[in-house]
Amino acid sequence: MIRLIITAYNIAWLIYNIHKFGAKFFIFLTNWTFTILNIYFVCATTLSCIALYKDVRNDVQTTSQARGDEVVEMEMGPPDVNGYGTIEPEISREKDDLRFHHKFLWFLYGISATAGVWITVGYWTILVGDDPIDANNITKHALNSVFMVIDTWLSAVPIRLFHSLYPFLYIVIYLIFTVIYWLLDGTNNEGEPFIYEALNYNDFDPTLGSLLVVFIVVVLPILHLILFGVTKLRDHLYRKYKA
């Protein structure tokens, strides 16, 4: 239910943003990540609904089977008191291989969570400037991280340390895109020849460039490590209190 509410909320804002900004909505890293977040929650919600449907169906089948077994026992009488004729339970071990859609969801999660939190930290510490602090801004630069932390805490999605490579490559790909966009004389919403002022390649500031490198090489892995710790705490509390 929580995923369904989050999905509906984010899709509404995604539609609003595309309608408002048009094609240039997709030139910003924030909007790339917000779009991926929407894809993640749509996939996650769909898989959750499918799993819930299967659980309900299996419960109904199990109940029907149990009732059928009771009828059979009443008709055939009690089992042999010496244990003869009983069937030993068959022990089977199934390899729990992830299917493609689970791997794809895991990949989307890694970007939405780590890169999303990274964007939140970077925006509110460096980029916010004179931007209006409205509901749209808060949704894409603050609630995006809140939603991913909630999903991380309430789900069983694991985090692997080496998966920090995914958001790292994702951000590098975006930086390559900004260079190509600049070379093609692309402009932002105000008609300026850059996407972000910090990435103004016509007058690039080495200090901002160095800060960006620090955010990618140092801050990004730290944020991923924090999310990793959240999942470990979640799993520990679950094992401790599940009984």
Short mmCIF file of C-alpha atoms in Angstrom, two decimals:
data_model
loop_
_atom_site.label_atom_id
_atom_site.label_comp_id
_atom_site.label_asym_id
_atom_site.label_seq_id
_atom_site.Cartn_x
_atom_site.Cartn_y
_atom_site.Cartn_z
CA MET A 1 0.00 0.00 0.00
CA ILE A 2 2.83 2.42 0.89
CA ARG A 3 4.58 1.74 -2.41
CA LEU A 4 1.32 2.30 -4.27
CA ILE A 5 0.80 5.70 -2.62
CA ILE A 6 4.40 6.76 -3.28
CA THR A 7 4.14 5.61 -6.90
CA ALA A 8 0.93 7.56 -7.54
CA TYR A 9 2.37 10.69 -5.92
CA ASN A 10 5.60 10.62 -7.93
CA ILE A 11 3.91 9.83 -11.24
CA ALA A 12 1.63 12.83 -10.77
CA TRP A 13 4.65 15.09 -10.27
CA LEU A 14 6.51 13.51 -13.19
CA ILE A 15 3.59 14.22 -15.55
CA TYR A 16 3.37 17.78 -14.22
CA ASN A 17 7.09 18.39 -14.79
CA ILE A 18 7.12 17.00 -18.33
CA HIS A 19 4.08 19.11 -19.18
CA LYS A 20 5.68 22.23 -17.68
CA PHE A 21 9.25 21.94 -18.98
CA GLY A 22 8.82 19.84 -22.11
CA ALA A 23 11.88 18.12 -23.58
CA LYS A 24 14.29 20.19 -21.48
CA PHE A 25 12.99 18.41 -18.41
CA PHE A 26 15.36 15.59 -19.39
CA ILE A 27 18.59 17.61 -19.46
CA PHE A 28 18.91 17.81 -15.67
CA LEU A 29 20.48 15.10 -13.49
CA THR A 30 17.76 15.62 -10.89
CA ASN A 31 15.11 14.83 -13.47
CA TRP A 32 17.00 11.82 -14.83
CA THR A 33 17.09 10.42 -11.32
CA PHE A 34 13.48 11.35 -10.58
CA THR A 35 12.41 9.53 -13.76
CA ILE A 36 14.41 6.45 -12.75
CA LEU A 37 12.84 6.66 -9.28
CA ASN A 38 9.40 6.58 -10.92
CA ILE A 39 10.35 3.57 -13.04
CA TYR A 40 11.66 1.84 -9.92
CA PHE A 41 8.50 2.39 -7.91
CA VAL A 42 6.25 1.34 -10.80
CA CYS A 43 8.22 -1.90 -11.18
CA ALA A 44 8.46 -2.49 -7.43
CA THR A 45 4.74 -1.85 -6.89
CA THR A 46 3.82 -4.12 -9.79
CA LEU A 47 5.99 -6.96 -8.49
CA SER A 48 4.62 -6.47 -4.96
CA CYS A 49 1.03 -6.69 -6.25
CA ILE A 50 1.86 -9.83 -8.23
CA ALA A 51 3.52 -11.41 -5.18
CA LEU A 52 0.52 -10.48 -3.00
CA TYR A 53 -1.86 -12.01 -5.52
CA LYS A 54 0.16 -15.23 -5.61
CA ASP A 55 0.25 -15.40 -1.80
CA VAL A 56 -3.51 -14.97 -1.56
CA ARG A 57 -4.06 -17.58 -4.27
CA ASN A 58 -1.70 -20.03 -2.56
CA ASP A 59 -3.44 -19.46 0.79
CA VAL A 60 -6.79 -20.26 -0.80
CA GLN A 61 -5.39 -23.38 -2.46
CA THR A 62 -3.72 -24.47 0.80
CA THR A 63 -6.96 -24.02 2.72
CA SER A 64 -8.89 -26.00 0.12
CA GLN A 65 -6.24 -28.73 0.16
CA ALA A 66 -6.32 -28.92 3.96
CA ARG A 67 -10.09 -29.31 3.96
CA GLY A 68 -9.81 -32.02 1.31
CA ASP A 69 -7.24 -33.88 3.43
CA GLU A 70 -9.57 -33.78 6.43
CA VAL A 71 -12.32 -35.38 4.37
CA VAL A 72 -9.97 -38.11 3.14
CA GLU A 73 -8.80 -38.87 6.71
CA MET A 74 -12.39 -39.17 7.91
CA GLU A 75 -13.18 -41.59 5.09
CA MET A 76 -10.03 -43.74 5.36
CA GLY A 77 -9.61 -43.77 9.13
CA PRO A 78 -6.52 -42.99 11.26
CA PRO A 79 -3.03 -43.86 10.00
CA ASP A 80 -1.20 -47.04 11.05
CA VAL A 81 -0.14 -46.63 14.69
CA ASN A 82 3.16 -48.36 13.92
CA GLY A 83 3.94 -45.79 11.27
CA TYR A 84 3.81 -48.19 8.32
CA GLY A 85 2.62 -46.76 5.07
CA THR A 86 3.52 -43.17 5.98
CA ILE A 87 5.40 -41.07 3.46
CA GLU A 88 8.57 -39.35 4.53
CA PRO A 89 8.63 -35.68 3.59
CA GLU A 90 10.77 -35.07 0.57
CA ILE A 91 13.51 -32.55 1.23
CA SER A 92 14.33 -30.39 -1.75
CA ARG A 93 16.66 -27.49 -2.09
CA GLU A 94 15.89 -24.97 -4.74
CA LYS A 95 18.48 -22.57 -5.94
CA ASP A 96 17.19 -19.06 -5.37
CA ASP A 97 18.28 -17.48 -8.63
CA LEU A 98 17.16 -13.94 -9.30
CA ARG A 99 15.22 -13.50 -12.50
CA PHE A 100 15.97 -10.69 -14.93
CA HIS A 101 13.18 -8.41 -13.67
CA HIS A 102 14.49 -8.75 -10.10
CA LYS A 103 18.03 -7.88 -11.22
CA PHE A 104 16.69 -4.95 -13.21
CA LEU A 105 14.74 -3.72 -10.18
CA TRP A 106 17.85 -4.07 -8.02
CA PHE A 107 19.84 -2.03 -10.54
CA LEU A 108 17.20 0.72 -10.57
CA TYR A 109 17.16 0.71 -6.78
CA GLY A 110 20.93 1.24 -6.59
CA ILE A 111 20.71 4.36 -8.75
CA SER A 112 17.50 5.72 -7.22
CA ALA A 113 18.74 5.29 -3.66
CA THR A 114 22.42 6.24 -3.70
CA ALA A 115 22.35 8.76 -6.55
CA GLY A 116 19.09 10.18 -5.21
CA VAL A 117 20.51 10.82 -1.75
CA TRP A 118 23.69 12.21 -3.37
CA ILE A 119 21.59 14.68 -5.38
CA THR A 120 19.71 15.72 -2.26
CA VAL A 121 22.93 16.40 -0.35
CA GLY A 122 24.60 18.16 -3.28
CA TYR A 123 21.59 20.31 -4.11
CA TRP A 124 20.92 21.64 -0.63
CA THR A 125 24.59 22.28 0.13
CA ILE A 126 25.78 23.73 -3.19
CA LEU A 127 23.20 24.23 -5.93
CA VAL A 128 20.06 25.54 -4.26
CA GLY A 129 20.95 29.21 -4.75
CA ASP A 130 17.87 31.36 -5.36
CA ASP A 131 15.67 28.50 -6.55
CA PRO A 132 12.08 28.69 -5.27
CA ILE A 133 11.47 26.27 -2.42
CA ASP A 134 8.12 24.95 -3.60
CA ALA A 135 6.43 21.55 -3.52
CA ASN A 136 7.95 20.53 -6.85
CA ASN A 137 11.45 21.41 -5.70
CA ILE A 138 11.01 19.61 -2.38
CA THR A 139 9.59 16.52 -4.09
CA LYS A 140 12.55 16.13 -6.47
CA HIS A 141 15.34 17.23 -4.12
CA ALA A 142 14.22 16.03 -0.69
CA LEU A 143 11.27 13.65 -0.77
CA ASN A 144 13.03 11.56 -3.40
CA SER A 145 15.54 10.50 -0.72
CA VAL A 146 12.86 10.16 1.95
CA PHE A 147 10.90 7.79 -0.27
CA MET A 148 13.96 5.64 -0.98
CA VAL A 149 14.94 5.45 2.70
CA ILE A 150 11.36 4.43 3.59
CA ASP A 151 11.39 1.80 0.85
CA THR A 152 14.78 0.54 2.01
CA TRP A 153 13.62 0.28 5.62
CA LEU A 154 10.30 -1.44 4.91
CA SER A 155 11.42 -3.79 2.13
CA ALA A 156 13.95 -6.59 2.04
CA VAL A 157 16.06 -5.08 -0.74
CA PRO A 158 19.73 -5.78 0.06
CA ILE A 159 22.62 -3.44 -0.67
CA ARG A 160 26.04 -4.63 -1.79
CA LEU A 161 29.05 -2.39 -1.30
CA PHE A 162 30.37 -2.98 -4.82
CA HIS A 163 27.02 -1.81 -6.21
CA SER A 164 28.23 1.75 -5.54
CA LEU A 165 29.77 1.35 -8.99
CA TYR A 166 26.31 1.71 -10.57
CA PRO A 167 25.52 5.25 -9.34
CA PHE A 168 29.16 6.24 -9.96
CA LEU A 169 28.98 5.20 -13.63
CA TYR A 170 25.53 6.75 -13.87
CA ILE A 171 26.85 10.15 -12.79
CA VAL A 172 29.88 9.86 -15.08
CA ILE A 173 27.56 9.10 -18.01
CA TYR A 174 25.54 12.20 -17.14
CA LEU A 175 28.69 14.35 -17.07
CA ILE A 176 29.60 13.05 -20.53
CA PHE A 177 26.09 13.98 -21.65
CA THR A 178 26.57 17.56 -20.34
CA VAL A 179 29.76 17.94 -22.38
CA ILE A 180 28.06 16.66 -25.54
CA TYR A 181 25.07 18.93 -24.88
CA TRP A 182 27.41 21.92 -24.46
CA LEU A 183 29.32 21.09 -27.66
CA LEU A 184 25.99 21.03 -29.51
CA ASP A 185 25.20 24.54 -28.18
CA GLY A 186 22.45 23.30 -25.90
CA THR A 187 20.87 25.71 -23.43
CA ASN A 188 18.98 25.46 -20.15
CA ASN A 189 15.45 26.71 -19.41
CA GLU A 190 16.67 30.32 -19.26
CA GLY A 191 18.51 30.07 -22.61
CA GLU A 192 21.94 30.04 -20.97
CA PRO A 193 24.67 27.93 -22.65
CA PHE A 194 24.91 25.39 -19.84
CA ILE A 195 22.69 23.05 -17.85
CA TYR A 196 24.00 23.88 -14.39
CA GLU A 197 26.01 27.00 -13.68
CA ALA A 198 28.58 24.81 -11.93
CA LEU A 199 29.00 22.96 -15.26
CA ASN A 200 29.48 26.07 -17.40
CA TYR A 201 32.26 24.80 -19.65
CA ASN A 202 32.66 28.22 -21.28
CA ASP A 203 33.91 29.59 -17.97
CA PHE A 204 34.65 26.51 -15.92
CA ASP A 205 35.60 27.10 -12.29
CA PRO A 206 38.41 24.71 -11.21
CA THR A 207 37.31 25.04 -7.58
CA LEU A 208 33.81 23.84 -8.40
CA GLY A 209 35.33 21.11 -10.56
CA SER A 210 37.46 19.91 -7.66
CA LEU A 211 34.44 19.99 -5.36
CA LEU A 212 32.48 17.93 -7.86
CA VAL A 213 35.25 15.33 -7.95
CA VAL A 214 35.20 15.16 -4.14
CA PHE A 215 31.44 14.68 -4.18
CA ILE A 216 31.72 11.85 -6.69
CA VAL A 217 34.80 10.06 -5.35
CA VAL A 218 34.30 10.60 -1.60
CA VAL A 219 30.74 11.66 -0.74
CA LEU A 220 29.00 9.18 -3.06
CA PRO A 221 30.67 6.06 -1.54
CA ILE A 222 30.03 7.40 1.97
CA LEU A 223 26.32 7.81 1.26
CA HIS A 224 26.21 4.31 -0.22
CA LEU A 225 27.92 3.00 2.90
CA ILE A 226 25.30 4.72 5.08
CA LEU A 227 22.50 3.06 3.12
CA PHE A 228 24.34 -0.24 3.49
CA GLY A 229 24.36 0.33 7.25
CA VAL A 230 20.62 1.06 7.20
CA THR A 231 19.94 -2.31 5.57
CA LYS A 232 22.17 -4.11 8.08
CA LEU A 233 20.33 -2.45 10.98
CA ARG A 234 16.99 -3.30 9.36
CA ASP A 235 17.95 -6.96 8.94
CA HIS A 236 19.32 -7.15 12.50
CA LEU A 237 16.12 -5.75 14.00
CA TYR A 238 14.01 -8.07 11.88
CA ARG A 239 15.90 -11.15 13.04
CA LYS A 240 15.78 -9.94 16.64
CA TYR A 241 12.08 -9.07 16.85
CA LYS A 242 10.41 -11.21 14.18
CA ALA A 243 9.35 -13.75 16.81
#
